[in-house]
PDB file of C-alpha atoms in Angstrom:
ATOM      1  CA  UNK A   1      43.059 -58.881 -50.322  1.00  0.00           C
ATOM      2  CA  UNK A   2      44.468 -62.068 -48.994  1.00  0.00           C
ATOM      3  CA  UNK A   3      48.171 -62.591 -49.091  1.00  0.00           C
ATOM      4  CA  UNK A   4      50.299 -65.953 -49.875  1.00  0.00           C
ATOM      5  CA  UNK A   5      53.759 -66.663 -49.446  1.00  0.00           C
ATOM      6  CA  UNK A   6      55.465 -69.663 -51.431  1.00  0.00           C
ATOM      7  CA  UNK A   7      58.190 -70.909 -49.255  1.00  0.00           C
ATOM      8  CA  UNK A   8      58.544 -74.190 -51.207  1.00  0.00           C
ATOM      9  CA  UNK A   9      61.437 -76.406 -53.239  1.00  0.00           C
ATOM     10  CA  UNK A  10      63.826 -77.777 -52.030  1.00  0.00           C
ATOM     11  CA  UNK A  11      66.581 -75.178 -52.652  1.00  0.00           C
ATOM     12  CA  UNK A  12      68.619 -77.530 -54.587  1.00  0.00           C
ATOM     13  CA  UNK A  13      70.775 -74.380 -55.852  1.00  0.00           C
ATOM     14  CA  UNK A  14      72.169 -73.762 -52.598  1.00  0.00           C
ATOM     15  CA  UNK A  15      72.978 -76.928 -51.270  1.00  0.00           C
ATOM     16  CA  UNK A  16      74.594 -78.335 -48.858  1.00  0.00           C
ATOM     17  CA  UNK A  17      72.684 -75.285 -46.986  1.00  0.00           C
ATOM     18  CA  UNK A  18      69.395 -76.509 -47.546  1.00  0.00           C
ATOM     19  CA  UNK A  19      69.853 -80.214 -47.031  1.00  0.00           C
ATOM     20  CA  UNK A  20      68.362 -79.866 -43.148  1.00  0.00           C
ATOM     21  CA  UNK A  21      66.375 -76.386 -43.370  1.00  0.00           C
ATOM     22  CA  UNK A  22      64.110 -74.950 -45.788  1.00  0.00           C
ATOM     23  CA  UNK A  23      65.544 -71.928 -48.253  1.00  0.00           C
ATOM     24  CA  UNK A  24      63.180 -69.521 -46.762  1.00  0.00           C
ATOM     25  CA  UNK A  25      64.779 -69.616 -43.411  1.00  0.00           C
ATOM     26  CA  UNK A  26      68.095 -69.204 -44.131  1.00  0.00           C
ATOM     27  CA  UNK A  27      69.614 -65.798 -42.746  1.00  0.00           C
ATOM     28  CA  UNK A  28      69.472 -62.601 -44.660  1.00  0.00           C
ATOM     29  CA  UNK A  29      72.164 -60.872 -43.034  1.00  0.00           C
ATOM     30  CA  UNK A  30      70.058 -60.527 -39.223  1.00  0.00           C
ATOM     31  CA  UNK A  31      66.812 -62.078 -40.414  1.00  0.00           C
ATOM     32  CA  UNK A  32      64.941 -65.139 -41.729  1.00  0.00           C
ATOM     33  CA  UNK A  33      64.804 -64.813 -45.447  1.00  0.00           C
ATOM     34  CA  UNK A  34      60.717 -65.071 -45.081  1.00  0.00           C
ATOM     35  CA  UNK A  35      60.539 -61.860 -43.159  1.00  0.00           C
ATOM     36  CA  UNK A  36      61.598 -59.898 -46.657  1.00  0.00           C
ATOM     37  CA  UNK A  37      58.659 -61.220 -48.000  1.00  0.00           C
ATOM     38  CA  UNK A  38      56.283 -61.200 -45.321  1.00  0.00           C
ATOM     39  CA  UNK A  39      57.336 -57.526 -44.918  1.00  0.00           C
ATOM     40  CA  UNK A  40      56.025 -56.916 -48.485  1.00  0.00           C
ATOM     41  CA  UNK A  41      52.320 -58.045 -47.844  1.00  0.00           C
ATOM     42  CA  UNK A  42      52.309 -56.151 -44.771  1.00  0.00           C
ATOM     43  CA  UNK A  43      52.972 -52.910 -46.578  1.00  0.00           C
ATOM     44  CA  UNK A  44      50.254 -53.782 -49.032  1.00  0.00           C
ATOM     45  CA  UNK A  45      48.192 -53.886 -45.670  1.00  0.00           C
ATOM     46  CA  UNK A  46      47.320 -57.882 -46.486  1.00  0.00           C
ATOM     47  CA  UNK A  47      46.962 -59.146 -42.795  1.00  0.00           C
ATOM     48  CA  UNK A  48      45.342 -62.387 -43.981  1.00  0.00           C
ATOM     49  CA  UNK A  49      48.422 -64.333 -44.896  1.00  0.00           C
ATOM     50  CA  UNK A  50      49.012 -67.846 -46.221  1.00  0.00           C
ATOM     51  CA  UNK A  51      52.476 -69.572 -45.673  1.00  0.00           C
ATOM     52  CA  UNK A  52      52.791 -72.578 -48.310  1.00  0.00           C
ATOM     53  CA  UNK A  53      55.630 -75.149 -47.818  1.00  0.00           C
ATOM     54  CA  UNK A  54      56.780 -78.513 -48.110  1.00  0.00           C
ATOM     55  CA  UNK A  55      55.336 -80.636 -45.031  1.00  0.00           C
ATOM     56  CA  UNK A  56      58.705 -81.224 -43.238  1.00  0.00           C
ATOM     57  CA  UNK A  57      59.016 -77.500 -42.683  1.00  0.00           C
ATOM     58  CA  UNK A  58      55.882 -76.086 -41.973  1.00  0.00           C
ATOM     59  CA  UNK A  59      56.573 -76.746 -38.492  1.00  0.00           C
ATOM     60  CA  UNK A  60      59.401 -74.586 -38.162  1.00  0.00           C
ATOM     61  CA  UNK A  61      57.882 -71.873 -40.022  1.00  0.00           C
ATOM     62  CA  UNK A  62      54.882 -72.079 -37.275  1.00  0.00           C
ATOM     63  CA  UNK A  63      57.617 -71.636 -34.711  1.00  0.00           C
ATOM     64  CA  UNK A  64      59.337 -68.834 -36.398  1.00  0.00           C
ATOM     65  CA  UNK A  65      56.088 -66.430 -36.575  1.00  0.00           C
ATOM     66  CA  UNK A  66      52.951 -68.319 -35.091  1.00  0.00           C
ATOM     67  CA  UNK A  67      49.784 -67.778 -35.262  1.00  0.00           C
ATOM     68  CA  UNK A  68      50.831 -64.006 -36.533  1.00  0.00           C
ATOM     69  CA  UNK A  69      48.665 -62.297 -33.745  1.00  0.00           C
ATOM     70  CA  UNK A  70      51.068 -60.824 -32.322  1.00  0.00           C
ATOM     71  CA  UNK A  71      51.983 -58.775 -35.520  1.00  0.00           C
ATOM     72  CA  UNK A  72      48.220 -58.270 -36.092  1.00  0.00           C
ATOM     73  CA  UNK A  73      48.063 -60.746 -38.021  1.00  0.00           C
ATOM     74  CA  UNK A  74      46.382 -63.690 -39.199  1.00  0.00           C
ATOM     75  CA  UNK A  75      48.779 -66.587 -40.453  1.00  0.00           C
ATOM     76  CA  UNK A  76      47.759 -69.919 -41.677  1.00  0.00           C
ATOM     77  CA  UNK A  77      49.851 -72.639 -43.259  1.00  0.00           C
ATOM     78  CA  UNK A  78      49.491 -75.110 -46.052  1.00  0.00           C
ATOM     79  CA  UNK A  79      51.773 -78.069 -47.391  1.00  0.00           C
ATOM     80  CA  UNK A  80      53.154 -78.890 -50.998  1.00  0.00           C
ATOM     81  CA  UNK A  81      54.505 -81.648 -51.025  1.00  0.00           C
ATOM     82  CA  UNK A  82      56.091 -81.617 -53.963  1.00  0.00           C
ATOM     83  CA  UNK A  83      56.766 -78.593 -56.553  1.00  0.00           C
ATOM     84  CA  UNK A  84      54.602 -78.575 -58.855  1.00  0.00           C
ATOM     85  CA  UNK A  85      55.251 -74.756 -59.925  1.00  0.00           C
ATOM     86  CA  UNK A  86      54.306 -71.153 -58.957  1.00  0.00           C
ATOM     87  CA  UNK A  87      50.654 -71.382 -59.868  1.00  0.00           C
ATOM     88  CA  UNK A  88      49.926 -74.694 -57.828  1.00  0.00           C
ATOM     89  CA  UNK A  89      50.125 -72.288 -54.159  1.00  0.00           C
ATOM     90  CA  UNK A  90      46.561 -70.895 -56.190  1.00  0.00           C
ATOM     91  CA  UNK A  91      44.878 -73.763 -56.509  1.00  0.00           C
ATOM     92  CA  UNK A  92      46.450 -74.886 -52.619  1.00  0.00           C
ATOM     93  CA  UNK A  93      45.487 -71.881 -51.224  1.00  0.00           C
ATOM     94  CA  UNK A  94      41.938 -71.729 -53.307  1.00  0.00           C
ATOM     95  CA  UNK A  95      39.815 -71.972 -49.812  1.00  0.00           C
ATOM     96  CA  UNK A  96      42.121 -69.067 -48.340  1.00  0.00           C
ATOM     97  CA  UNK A  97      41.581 -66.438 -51.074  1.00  0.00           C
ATOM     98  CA  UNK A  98      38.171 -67.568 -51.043  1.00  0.00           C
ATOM     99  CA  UNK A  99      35.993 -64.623 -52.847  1.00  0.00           C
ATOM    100  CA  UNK A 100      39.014 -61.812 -52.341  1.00  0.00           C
ATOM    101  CA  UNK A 101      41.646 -60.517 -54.717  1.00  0.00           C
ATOM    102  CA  UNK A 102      45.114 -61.861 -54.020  1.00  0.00           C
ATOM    103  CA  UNK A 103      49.053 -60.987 -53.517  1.00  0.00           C
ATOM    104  CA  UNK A 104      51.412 -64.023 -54.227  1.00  0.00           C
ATOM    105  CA  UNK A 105      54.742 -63.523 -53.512  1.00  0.00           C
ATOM    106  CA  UNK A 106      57.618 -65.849 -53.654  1.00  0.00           C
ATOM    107  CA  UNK A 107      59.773 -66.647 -50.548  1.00  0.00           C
ATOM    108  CA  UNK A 108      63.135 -65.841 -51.561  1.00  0.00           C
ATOM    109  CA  UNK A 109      62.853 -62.339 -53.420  1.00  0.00           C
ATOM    110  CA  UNK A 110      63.324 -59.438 -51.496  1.00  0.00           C
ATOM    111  CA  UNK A 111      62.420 -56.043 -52.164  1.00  0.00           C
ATOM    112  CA  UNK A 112      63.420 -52.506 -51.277  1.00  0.00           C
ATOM    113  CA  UNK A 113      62.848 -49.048 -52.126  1.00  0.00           C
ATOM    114  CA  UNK A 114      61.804 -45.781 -51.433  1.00  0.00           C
ATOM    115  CA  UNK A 115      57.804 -45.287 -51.473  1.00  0.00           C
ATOM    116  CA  UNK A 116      57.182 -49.036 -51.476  1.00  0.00           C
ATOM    117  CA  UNK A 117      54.243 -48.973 -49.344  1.00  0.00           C
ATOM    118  CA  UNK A 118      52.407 -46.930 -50.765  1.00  0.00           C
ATOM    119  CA  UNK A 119      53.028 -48.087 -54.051  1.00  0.00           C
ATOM    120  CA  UNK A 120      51.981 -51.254 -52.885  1.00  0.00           C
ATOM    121  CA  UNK A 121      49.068 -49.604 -51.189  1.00  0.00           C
ATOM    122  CA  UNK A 122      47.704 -48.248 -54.293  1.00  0.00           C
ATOM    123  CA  UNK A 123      47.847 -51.023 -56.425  1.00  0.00           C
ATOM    124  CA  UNK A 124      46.157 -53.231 -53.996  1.00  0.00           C
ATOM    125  CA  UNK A 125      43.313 -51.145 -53.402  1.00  0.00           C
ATOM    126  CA  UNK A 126      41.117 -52.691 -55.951  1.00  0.00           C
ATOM    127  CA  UNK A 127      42.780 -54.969 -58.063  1.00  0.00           C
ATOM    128  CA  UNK A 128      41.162 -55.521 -61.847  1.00  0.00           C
ATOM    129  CA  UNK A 129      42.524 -58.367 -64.041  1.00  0.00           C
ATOM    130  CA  UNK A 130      46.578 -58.959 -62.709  1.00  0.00           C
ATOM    131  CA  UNK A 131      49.479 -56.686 -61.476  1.00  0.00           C
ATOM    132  CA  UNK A 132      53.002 -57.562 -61.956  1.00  0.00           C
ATOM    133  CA  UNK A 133      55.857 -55.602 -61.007  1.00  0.00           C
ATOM    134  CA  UNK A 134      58.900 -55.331 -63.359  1.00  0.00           C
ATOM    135  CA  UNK A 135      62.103 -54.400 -62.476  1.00  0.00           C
ATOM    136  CA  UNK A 136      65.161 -53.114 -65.195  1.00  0.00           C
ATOM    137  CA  UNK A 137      67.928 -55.536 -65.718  1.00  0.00           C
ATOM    138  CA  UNK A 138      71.100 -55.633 -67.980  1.00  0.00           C
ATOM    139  CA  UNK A 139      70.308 -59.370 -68.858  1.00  0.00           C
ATOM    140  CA  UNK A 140      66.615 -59.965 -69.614  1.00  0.00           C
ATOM    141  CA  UNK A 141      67.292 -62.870 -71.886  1.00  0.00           C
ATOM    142  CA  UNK A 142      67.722 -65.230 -68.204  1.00  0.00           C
ATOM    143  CA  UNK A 143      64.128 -63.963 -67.443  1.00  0.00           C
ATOM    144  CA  UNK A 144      60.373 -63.479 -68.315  1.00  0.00           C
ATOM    145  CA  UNK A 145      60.351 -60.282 -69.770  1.00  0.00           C
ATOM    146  CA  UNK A 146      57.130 -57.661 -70.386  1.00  0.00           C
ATOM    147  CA  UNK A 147      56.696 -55.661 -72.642  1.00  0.00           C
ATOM    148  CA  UNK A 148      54.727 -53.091 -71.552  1.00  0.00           C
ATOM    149  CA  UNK A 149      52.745 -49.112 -73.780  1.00  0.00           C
ATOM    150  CA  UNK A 150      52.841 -45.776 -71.870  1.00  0.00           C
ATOM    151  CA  UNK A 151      49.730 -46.553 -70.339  1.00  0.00           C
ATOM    152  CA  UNK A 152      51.379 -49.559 -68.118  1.00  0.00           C
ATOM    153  CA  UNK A 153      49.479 -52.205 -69.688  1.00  0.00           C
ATOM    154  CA  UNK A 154      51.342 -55.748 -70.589  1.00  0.00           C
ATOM    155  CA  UNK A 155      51.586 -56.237 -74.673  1.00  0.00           C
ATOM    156  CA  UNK A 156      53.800 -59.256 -74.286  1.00  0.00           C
ATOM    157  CA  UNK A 157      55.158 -61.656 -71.939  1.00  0.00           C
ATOM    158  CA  UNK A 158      58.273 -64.515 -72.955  1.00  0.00           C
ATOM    159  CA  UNK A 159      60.132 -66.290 -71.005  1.00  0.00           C
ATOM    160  CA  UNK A 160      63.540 -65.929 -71.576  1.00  0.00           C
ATOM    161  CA  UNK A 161      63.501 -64.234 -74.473  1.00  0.00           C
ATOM    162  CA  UNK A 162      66.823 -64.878 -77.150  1.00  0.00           C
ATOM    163  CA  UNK A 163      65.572 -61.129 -78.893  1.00  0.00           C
ATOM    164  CA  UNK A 164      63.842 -58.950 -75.819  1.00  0.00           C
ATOM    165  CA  UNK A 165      62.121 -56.333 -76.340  1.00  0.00           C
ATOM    166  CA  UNK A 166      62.228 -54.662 -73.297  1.00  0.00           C
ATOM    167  CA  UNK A 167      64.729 -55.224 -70.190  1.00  0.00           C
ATOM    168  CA  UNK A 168      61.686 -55.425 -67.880  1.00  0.00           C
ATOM    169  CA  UNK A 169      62.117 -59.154 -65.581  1.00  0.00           C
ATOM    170  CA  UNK A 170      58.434 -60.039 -64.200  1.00  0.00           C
ATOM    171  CA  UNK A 171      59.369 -60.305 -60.258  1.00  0.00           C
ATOM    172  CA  UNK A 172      58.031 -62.814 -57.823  1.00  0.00           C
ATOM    173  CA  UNK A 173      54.977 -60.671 -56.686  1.00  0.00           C
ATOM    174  CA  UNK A 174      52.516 -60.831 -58.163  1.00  0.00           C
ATOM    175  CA  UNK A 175      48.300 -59.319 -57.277  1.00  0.00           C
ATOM    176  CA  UNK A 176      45.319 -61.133 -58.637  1.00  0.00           C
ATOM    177  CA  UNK A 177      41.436 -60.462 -59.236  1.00  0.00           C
ATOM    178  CA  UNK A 178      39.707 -63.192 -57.683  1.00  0.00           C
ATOM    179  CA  UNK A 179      39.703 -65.019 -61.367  1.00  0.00           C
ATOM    180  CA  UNK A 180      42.624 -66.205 -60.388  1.00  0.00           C
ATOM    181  CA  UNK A 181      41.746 -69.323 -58.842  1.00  0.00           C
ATOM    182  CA  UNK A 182      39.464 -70.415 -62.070  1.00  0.00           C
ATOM    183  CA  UNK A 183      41.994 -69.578 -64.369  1.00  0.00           C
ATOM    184  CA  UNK A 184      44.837 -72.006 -62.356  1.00  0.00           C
ATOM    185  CA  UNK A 185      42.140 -74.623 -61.779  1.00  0.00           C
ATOM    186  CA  UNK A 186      42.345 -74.815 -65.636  1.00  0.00           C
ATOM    187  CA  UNK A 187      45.859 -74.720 -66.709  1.00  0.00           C
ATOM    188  CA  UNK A 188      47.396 -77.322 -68.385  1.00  0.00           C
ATOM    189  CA  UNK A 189      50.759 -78.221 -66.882  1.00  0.00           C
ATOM    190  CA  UNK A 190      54.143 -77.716 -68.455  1.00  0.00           C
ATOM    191  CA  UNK A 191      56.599 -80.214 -70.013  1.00  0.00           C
ATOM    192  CA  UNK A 192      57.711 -80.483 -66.716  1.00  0.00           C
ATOM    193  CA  UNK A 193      54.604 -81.131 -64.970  1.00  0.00           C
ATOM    194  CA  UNK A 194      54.587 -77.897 -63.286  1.00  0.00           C
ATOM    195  CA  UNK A 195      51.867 -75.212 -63.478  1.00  0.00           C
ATOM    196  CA  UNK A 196      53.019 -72.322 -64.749  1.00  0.00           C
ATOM    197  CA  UNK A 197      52.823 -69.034 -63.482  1.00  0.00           C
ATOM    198  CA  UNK A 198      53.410 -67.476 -66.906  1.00  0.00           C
ATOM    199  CA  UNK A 199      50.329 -69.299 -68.483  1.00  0.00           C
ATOM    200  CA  UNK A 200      48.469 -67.511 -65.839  1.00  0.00           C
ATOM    201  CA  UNK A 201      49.656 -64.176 -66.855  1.00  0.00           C
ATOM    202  CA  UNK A 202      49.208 -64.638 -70.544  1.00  0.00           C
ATOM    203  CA  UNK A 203      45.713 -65.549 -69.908  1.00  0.00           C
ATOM    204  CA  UNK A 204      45.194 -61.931 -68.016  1.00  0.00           C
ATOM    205  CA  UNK A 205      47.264 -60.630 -70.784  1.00  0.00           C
ATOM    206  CA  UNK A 206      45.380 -62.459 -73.611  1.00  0.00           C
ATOM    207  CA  UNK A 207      42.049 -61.360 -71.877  1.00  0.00           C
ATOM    208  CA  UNK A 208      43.335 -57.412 -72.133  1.00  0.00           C
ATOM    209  CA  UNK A 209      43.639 -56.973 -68.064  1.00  0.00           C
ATOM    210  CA  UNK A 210      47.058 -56.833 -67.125  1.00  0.00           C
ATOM    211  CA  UNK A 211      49.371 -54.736 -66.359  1.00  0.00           C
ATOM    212  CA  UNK A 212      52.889 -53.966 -65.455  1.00  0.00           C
ATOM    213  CA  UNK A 213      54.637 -51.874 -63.045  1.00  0.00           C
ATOM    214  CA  UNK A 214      58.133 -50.755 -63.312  1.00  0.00           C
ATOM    215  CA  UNK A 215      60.126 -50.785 -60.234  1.00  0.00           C
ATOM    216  CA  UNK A 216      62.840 -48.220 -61.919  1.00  0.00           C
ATOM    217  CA  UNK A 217      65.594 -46.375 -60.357  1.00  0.00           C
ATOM    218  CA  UNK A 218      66.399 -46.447 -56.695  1.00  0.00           C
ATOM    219  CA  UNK A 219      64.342 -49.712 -56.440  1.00  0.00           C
ATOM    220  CA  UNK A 220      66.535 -53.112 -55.550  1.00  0.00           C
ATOM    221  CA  UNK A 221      65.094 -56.806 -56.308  1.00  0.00           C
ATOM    222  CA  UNK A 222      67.397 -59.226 -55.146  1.00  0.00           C
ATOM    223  CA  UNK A 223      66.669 -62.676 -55.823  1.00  0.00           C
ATOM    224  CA  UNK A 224      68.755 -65.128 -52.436  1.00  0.00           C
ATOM    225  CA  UNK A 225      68.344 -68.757 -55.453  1.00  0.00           C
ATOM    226  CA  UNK A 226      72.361 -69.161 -55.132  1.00  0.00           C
ATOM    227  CA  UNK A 227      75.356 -68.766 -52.435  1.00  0.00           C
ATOM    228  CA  UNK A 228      76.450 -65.512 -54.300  1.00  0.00           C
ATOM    229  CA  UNK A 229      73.043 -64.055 -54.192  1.00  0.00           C
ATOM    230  CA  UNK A 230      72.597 -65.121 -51.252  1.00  0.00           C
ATOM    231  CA  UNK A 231      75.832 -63.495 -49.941  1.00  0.00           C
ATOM    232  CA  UNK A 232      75.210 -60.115 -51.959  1.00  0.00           C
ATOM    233  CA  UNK A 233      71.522 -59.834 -50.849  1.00  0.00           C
ATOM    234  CA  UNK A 234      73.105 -60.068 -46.988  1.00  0.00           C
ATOM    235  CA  UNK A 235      75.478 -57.524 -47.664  1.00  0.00           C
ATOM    236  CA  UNK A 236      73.058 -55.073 -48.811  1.00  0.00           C
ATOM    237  CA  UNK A 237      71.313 -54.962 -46.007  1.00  0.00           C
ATOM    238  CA  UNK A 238      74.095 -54.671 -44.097  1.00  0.00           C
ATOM    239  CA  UNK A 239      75.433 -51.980 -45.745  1.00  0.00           C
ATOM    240  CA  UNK A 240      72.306 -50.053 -45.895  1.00  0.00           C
ATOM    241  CA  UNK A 241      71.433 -50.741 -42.251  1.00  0.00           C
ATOM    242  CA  UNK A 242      74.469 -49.833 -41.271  1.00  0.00           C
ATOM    243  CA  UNK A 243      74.491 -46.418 -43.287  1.00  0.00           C
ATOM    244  CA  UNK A 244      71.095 -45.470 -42.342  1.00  0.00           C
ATOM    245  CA  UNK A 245      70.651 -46.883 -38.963  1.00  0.00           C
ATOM    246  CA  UNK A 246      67.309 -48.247 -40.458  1.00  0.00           C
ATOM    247  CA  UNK A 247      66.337 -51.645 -40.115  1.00  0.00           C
ATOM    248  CA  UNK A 248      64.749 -53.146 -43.998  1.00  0.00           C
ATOM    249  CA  UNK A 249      62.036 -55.654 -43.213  1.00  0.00           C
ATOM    250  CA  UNK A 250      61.462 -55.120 -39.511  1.00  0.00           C
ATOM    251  CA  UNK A 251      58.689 -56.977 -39.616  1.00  0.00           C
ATOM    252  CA  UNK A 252      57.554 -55.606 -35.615  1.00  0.00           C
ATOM    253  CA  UNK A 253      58.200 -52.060 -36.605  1.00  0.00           C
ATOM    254  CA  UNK A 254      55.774 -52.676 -39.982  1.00  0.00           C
ATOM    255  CA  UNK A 255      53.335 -53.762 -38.171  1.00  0.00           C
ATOM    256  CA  UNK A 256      53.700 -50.751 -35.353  1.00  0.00           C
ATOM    257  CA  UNK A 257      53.921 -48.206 -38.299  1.00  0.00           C
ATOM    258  CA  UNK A 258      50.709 -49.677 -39.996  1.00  0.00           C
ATOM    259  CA  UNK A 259      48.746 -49.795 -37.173  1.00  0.00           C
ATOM    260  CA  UNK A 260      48.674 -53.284 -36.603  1.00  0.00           C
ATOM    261  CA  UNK A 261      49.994 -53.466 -33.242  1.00  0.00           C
ATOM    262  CA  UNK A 262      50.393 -50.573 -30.260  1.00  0.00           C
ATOM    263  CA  UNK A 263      53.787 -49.008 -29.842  1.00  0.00           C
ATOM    264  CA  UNK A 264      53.746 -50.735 -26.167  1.00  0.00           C
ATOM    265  CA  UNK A 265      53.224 -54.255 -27.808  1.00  0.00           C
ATOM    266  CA  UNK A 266      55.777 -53.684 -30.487  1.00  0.00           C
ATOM    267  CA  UNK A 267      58.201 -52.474 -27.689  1.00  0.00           C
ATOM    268  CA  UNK A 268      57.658 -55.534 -26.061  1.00  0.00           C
ATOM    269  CA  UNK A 269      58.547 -57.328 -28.699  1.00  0.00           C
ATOM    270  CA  UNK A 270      61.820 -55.888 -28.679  1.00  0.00           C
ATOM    271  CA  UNK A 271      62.210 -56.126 -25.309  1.00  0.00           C
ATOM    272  CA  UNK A 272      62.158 -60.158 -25.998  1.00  0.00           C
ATOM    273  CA  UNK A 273      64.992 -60.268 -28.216  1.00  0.00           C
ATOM    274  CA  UNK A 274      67.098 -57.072 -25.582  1.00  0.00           C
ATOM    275  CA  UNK A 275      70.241 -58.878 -26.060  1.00  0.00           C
ATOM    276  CA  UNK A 276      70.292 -58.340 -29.972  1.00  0.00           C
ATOM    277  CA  UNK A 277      71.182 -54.681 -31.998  1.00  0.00           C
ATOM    278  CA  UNK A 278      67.643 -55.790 -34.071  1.00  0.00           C
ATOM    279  CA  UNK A 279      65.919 -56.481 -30.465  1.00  0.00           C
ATOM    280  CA  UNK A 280      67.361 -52.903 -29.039  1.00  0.00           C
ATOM    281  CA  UNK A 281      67.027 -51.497 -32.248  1.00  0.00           C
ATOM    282  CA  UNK A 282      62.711 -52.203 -31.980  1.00  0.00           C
ATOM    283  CA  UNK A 283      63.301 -51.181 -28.481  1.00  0.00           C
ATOM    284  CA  UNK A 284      64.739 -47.708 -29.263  1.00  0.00           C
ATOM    285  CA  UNK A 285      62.367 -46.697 -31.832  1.00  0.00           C
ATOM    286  CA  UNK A 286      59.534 -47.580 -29.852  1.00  0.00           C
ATOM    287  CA  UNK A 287      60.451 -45.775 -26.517  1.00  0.00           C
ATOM    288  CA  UNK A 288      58.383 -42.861 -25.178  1.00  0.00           C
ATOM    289  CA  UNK A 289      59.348 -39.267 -26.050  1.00  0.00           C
TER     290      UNK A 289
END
């Protein structure tokens, strides 16, 4: 499975903050917002990963994370120039995915809960048709909404919804067969000019292949579109990392704990950043017994 990050827009919901730096690289309480993202594919074990953004800031991006060899990874980069919505990073990152299956996740969502990985780990295994992940909320109507039988699989999919009939929201991850980049190539764009990436679930959902997984209790999706959210999604982790003396979306200690990297590289990595709790922090949990 290759992975792709869109790390696009132009944040226009939290300016002034985004006038001189893209969304995605704004501060999550001691993080770049990307890392919450990238930390998701790397717990689905995609180390193939695709970072899509608008031209001006794919250079920063490069010089946040690199090549990605040093997390075991494999990073490349693409531009959009403009937004042209969620399903246009398909048809950009067509040569990536090439013949595999595919993860798309969206740069500014962040997720956390217990048994993630290997939830994610499971349903990446061998993707057939589409997976989304749905997660409970008291307002549905402001989303897409699933509807979804006992067996998992998707009966219905509307987009903000004035009646729902379930209080599933469709997240901003998203794993696709490798039909994917066919079915894209022949959307039709919105009213807005924007590919959808709706249409591209109601064709897997038209076509009888997809399903949706609840992310129920204990879960947290956090969506970082608005100050507040942004503020809120900060103090979460803050208050969890502080309660648990854990660190959510380490992206060095992922890639130590999955195998990626030796526990003498990851401590090195650490070592780099010594003057920072998240730089001891790698540094502790990597020291020899």
């Amino acid at each position: 499975m290759k992975g792709i990050i869109l790390a696009g827009g132009h944040g226009t919901r939290l300016h002034p903050l985004t006038l001189g730096v893209s969304k995605q690289l704004l501060p999550v309480y001691d993080k770049p917002m990307i890392y919450y993202p990238l930390s998701v594919l790397m717990l689905a074990r995609v180390t193939e990963i695709q970072i899509i953004s608008a031209p001006h800031d794919l250079r920063s991006f490069q010089r946040l994370l690199g090549d990605g060899s040093s997390l075991g990874l494999s990073l490349s980069y693409a531009e959009q120039d403009e937004p042209r919505g969620l399903a246009d990073a398909l048809l950009i990152g067509a040569d990536h995915i090439g013949d595999d299956s595919v993860a798309l996740v969206l740069g500014d969502n962040i997720f956390h809960g217990p048994g993630f990985g290997a939830l994610l780990e499971r349903h990446a295994g061998d993707v057939e048709g589409c997976v989304l992940f749905g997660y409970p909320v008291r307002n549905p109507e402001d989303y897409g909404v699933g509807e979804v039988d006992a067996e998992g699989r998707l009966l219905s999919l509307v987009e903000k919804p004035a009646r729902p009939r379930s209080n599933l929201a469709v997240t901003g991850l998203y794993f696709y067969d490798n039909d994917v980049v066919d079915i894209a190539k022949n959307l039709r764009p919105s009213e807005r000019g924007e590919l959808e990436i709706t249409d591209v679930n109601r064709t897997y959902l038209d076509r009888g292949r997809a399903t949706l997984v609840s992310l129920g209790r204990g879960f947290a999706w956090l969506d970082t579109g608005t100050h507040d959210a942004l503020t809120e999604a900060g103090q979460y982790v803050r208050i969890l990392e502080h309660r648990q003396a854990v660190r959510i979306a380490c992206v060095e200690e992922i890639a130590w704990r999955m195998g990626f990297i030796s526990r003498e590289e990851c401590h090195r990595l650490g070592s780099d950043m010594a003057k920072t709790a998240y730089g001891r922090y790698i540094m502790d949990i990597t020291a020899a017994d």
